[in-house]
mmCIF file of C-alpha atoms in Angstrom:
data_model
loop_
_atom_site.group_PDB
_atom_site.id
_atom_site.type_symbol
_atom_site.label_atom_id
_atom_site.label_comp_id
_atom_site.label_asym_id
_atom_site.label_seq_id
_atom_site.Cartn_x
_atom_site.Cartn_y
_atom_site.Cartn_z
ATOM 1 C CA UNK A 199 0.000 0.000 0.000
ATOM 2 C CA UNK A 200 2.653 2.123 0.823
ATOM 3 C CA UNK A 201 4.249 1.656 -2.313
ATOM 4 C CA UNK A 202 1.088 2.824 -4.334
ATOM 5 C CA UNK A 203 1.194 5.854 -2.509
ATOM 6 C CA UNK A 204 5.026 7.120 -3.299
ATOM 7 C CA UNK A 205 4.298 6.027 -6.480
ATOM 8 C CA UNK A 206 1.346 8.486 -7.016
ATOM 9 C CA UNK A 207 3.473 11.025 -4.858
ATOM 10 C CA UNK A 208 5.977 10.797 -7.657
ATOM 11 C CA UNK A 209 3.724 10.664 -10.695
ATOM 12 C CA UNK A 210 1.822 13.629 -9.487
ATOM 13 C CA UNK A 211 5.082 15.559 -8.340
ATOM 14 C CA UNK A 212 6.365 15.018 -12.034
ATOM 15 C CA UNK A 213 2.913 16.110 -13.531
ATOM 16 C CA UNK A 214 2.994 19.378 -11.933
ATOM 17 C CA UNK A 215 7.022 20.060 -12.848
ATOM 18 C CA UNK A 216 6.017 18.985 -16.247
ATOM 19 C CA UNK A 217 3.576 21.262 -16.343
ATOM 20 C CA UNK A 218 5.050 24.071 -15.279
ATOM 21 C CA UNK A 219 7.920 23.931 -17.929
ATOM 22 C CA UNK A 220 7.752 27.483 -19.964
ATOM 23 C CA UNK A 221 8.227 27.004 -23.246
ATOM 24 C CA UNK A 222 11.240 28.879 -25.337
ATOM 25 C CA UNK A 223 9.853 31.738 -27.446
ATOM 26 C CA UNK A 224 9.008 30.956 -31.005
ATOM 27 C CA UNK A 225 9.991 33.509 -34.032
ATOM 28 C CA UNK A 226 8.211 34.798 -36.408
ATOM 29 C CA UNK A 227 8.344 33.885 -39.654
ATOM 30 C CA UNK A 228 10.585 36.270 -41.622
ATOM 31 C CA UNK A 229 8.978 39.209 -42.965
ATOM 32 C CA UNK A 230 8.516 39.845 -46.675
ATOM 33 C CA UNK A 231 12.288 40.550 -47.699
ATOM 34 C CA UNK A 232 13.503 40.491 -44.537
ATOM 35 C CA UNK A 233 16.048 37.427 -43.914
ATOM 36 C CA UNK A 234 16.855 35.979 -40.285
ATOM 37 C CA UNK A 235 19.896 38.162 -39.669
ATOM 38 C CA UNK A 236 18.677 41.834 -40.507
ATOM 39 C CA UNK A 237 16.764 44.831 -39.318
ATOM 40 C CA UNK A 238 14.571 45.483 -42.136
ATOM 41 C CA UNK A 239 12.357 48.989 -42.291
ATOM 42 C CA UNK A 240 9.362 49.450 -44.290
ATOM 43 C CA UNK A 241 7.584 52.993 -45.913
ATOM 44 C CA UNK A 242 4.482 51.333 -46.970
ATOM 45 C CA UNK A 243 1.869 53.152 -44.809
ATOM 46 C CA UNK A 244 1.078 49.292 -43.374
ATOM 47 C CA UNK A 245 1.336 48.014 -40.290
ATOM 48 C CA UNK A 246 2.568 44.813 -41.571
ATOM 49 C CA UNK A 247 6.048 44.284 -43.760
ATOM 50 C CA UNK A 248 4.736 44.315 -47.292
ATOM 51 C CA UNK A 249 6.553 44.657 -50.246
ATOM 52 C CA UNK A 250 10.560 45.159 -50.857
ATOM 53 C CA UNK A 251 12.033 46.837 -47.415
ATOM 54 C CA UNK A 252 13.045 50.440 -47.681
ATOM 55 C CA UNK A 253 16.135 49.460 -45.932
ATOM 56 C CA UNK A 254 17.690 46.652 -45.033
ATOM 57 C CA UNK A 255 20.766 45.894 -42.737
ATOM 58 C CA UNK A 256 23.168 43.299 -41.429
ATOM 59 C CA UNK A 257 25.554 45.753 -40.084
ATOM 60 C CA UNK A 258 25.756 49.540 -38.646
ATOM 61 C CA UNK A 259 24.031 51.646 -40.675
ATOM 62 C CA UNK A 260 23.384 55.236 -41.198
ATOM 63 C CA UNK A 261 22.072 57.533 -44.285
ATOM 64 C CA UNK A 262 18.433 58.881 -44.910
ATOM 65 C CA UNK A 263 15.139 56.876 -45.306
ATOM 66 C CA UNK A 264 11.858 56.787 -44.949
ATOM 67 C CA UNK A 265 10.017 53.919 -42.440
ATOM 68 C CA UNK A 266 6.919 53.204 -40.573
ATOM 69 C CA UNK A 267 7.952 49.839 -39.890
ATOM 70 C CA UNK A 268 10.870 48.254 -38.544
ATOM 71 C CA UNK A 269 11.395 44.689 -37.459
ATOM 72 C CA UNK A 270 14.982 43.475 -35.749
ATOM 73 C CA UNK A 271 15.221 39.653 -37.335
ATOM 74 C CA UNK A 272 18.607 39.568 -36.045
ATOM 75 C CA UNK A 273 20.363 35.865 -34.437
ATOM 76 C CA UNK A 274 20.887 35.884 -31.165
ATOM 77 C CA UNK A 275 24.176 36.523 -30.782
ATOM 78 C CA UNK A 276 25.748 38.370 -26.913
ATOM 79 C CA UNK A 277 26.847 41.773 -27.498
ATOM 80 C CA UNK A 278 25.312 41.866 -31.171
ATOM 81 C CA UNK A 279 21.888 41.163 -31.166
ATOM 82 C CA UNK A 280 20.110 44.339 -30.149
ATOM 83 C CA UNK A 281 19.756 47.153 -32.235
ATOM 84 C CA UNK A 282 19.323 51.013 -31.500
ATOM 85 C CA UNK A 283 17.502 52.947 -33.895
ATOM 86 C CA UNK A 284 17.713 56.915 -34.573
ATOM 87 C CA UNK A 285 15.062 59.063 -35.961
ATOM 88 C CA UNK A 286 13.530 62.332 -36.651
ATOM 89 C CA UNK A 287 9.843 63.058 -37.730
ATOM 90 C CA UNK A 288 9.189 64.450 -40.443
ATOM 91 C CA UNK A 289 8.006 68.035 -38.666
ATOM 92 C CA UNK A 290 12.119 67.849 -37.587
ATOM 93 C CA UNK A 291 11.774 66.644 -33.740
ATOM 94 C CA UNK A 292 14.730 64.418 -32.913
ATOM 95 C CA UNK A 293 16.741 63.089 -32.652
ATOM 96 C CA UNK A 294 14.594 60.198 -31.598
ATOM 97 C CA UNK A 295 16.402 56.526 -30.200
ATOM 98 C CA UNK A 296 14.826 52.981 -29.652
ATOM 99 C CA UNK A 297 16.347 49.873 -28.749
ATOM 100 C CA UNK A 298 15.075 47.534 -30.290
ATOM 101 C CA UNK A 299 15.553 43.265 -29.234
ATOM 102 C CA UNK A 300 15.573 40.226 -32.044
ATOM 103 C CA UNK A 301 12.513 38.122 -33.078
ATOM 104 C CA UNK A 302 11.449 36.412 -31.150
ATOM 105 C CA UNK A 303 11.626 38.779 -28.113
ATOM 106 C CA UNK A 304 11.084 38.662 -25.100
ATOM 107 C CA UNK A 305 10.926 42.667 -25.594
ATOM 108 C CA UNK A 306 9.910 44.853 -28.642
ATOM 109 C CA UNK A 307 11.407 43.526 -31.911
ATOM 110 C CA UNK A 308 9.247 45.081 -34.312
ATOM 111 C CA UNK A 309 7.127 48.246 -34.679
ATOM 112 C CA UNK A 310 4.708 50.651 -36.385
ATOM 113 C CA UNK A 311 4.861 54.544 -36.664
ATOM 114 C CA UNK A 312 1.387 55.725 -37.740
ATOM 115 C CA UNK A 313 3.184 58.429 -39.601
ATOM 116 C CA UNK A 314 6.280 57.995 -41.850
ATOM 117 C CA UNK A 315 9.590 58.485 -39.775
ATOM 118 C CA UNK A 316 13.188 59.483 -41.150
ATOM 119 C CA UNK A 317 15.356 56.666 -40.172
ATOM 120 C CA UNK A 318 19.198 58.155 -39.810
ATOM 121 C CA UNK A 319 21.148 55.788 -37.514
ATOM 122 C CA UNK A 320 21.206 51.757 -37.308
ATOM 123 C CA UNK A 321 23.680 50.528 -34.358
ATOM 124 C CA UNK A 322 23.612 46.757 -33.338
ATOM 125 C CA UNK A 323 24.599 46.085 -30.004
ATOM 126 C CA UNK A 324 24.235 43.950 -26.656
ATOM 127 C CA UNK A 325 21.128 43.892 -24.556
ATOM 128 C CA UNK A 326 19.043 47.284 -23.948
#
């Protein structure tokens, strides 16, 4: 009798551990144009990725576009895998920074300006 007992200690002790296993993250599927490995923008007016990204970039950037989208699809990789992002609007008020994490998170690794953006400044980097 005893032995039934431990026995459905143990089960039930390995049920609730079991259960109580988070799960890893999963990613997103890589936007349109957007390959694991890059922060992509987007000047679409949509608040999903569509089309050919205004920018894309494995590596520090900086120059002069357009975005209302952004999405970090970057690896993660310690001391690379973040990325800050500088911006003005377009009425000049900036500069504006954001760092932003890697799919799948946990933290922000994609977003939508409701107006158009000038993206000047694309720095990868550690954790935010």
């Amino acid at each position: 009798m005893r032995r039934s007992i431990r026995a459905a200690l143990t089960l039930a002790a390995a049920t609730v551990m079991v259960g109580s296993t988070a799960l890893p993250a999963s990613a997103e599927p890589n936007p349109p144009g957007c390959p694991k490995g890059y922060f992509c923008g987007w000047s679409n007016g949509e608040a999903y990725p569509v089309g050919t990204p205004s920018i894309r970039t494995a590596g520090n950037w900086s120059g002069s576009v357009s975005i209302n989208k952004f999405f970090n699809n970057g690896y993660a990789y310690p001391g690379a895998d973040h990325v800050t992002m500088t911006w003005y609007t377009w009425d000049g008020s900036g500069p504006h920074s954001m760092c932003v994490h890697y799919n799948p998170g946990p933290g922000q690794y994609e977003g939508y300006f409701g107006d158009s953006v000038r993206l000047v400044k694309v720095r990868w980097r550690g954790e935010c």
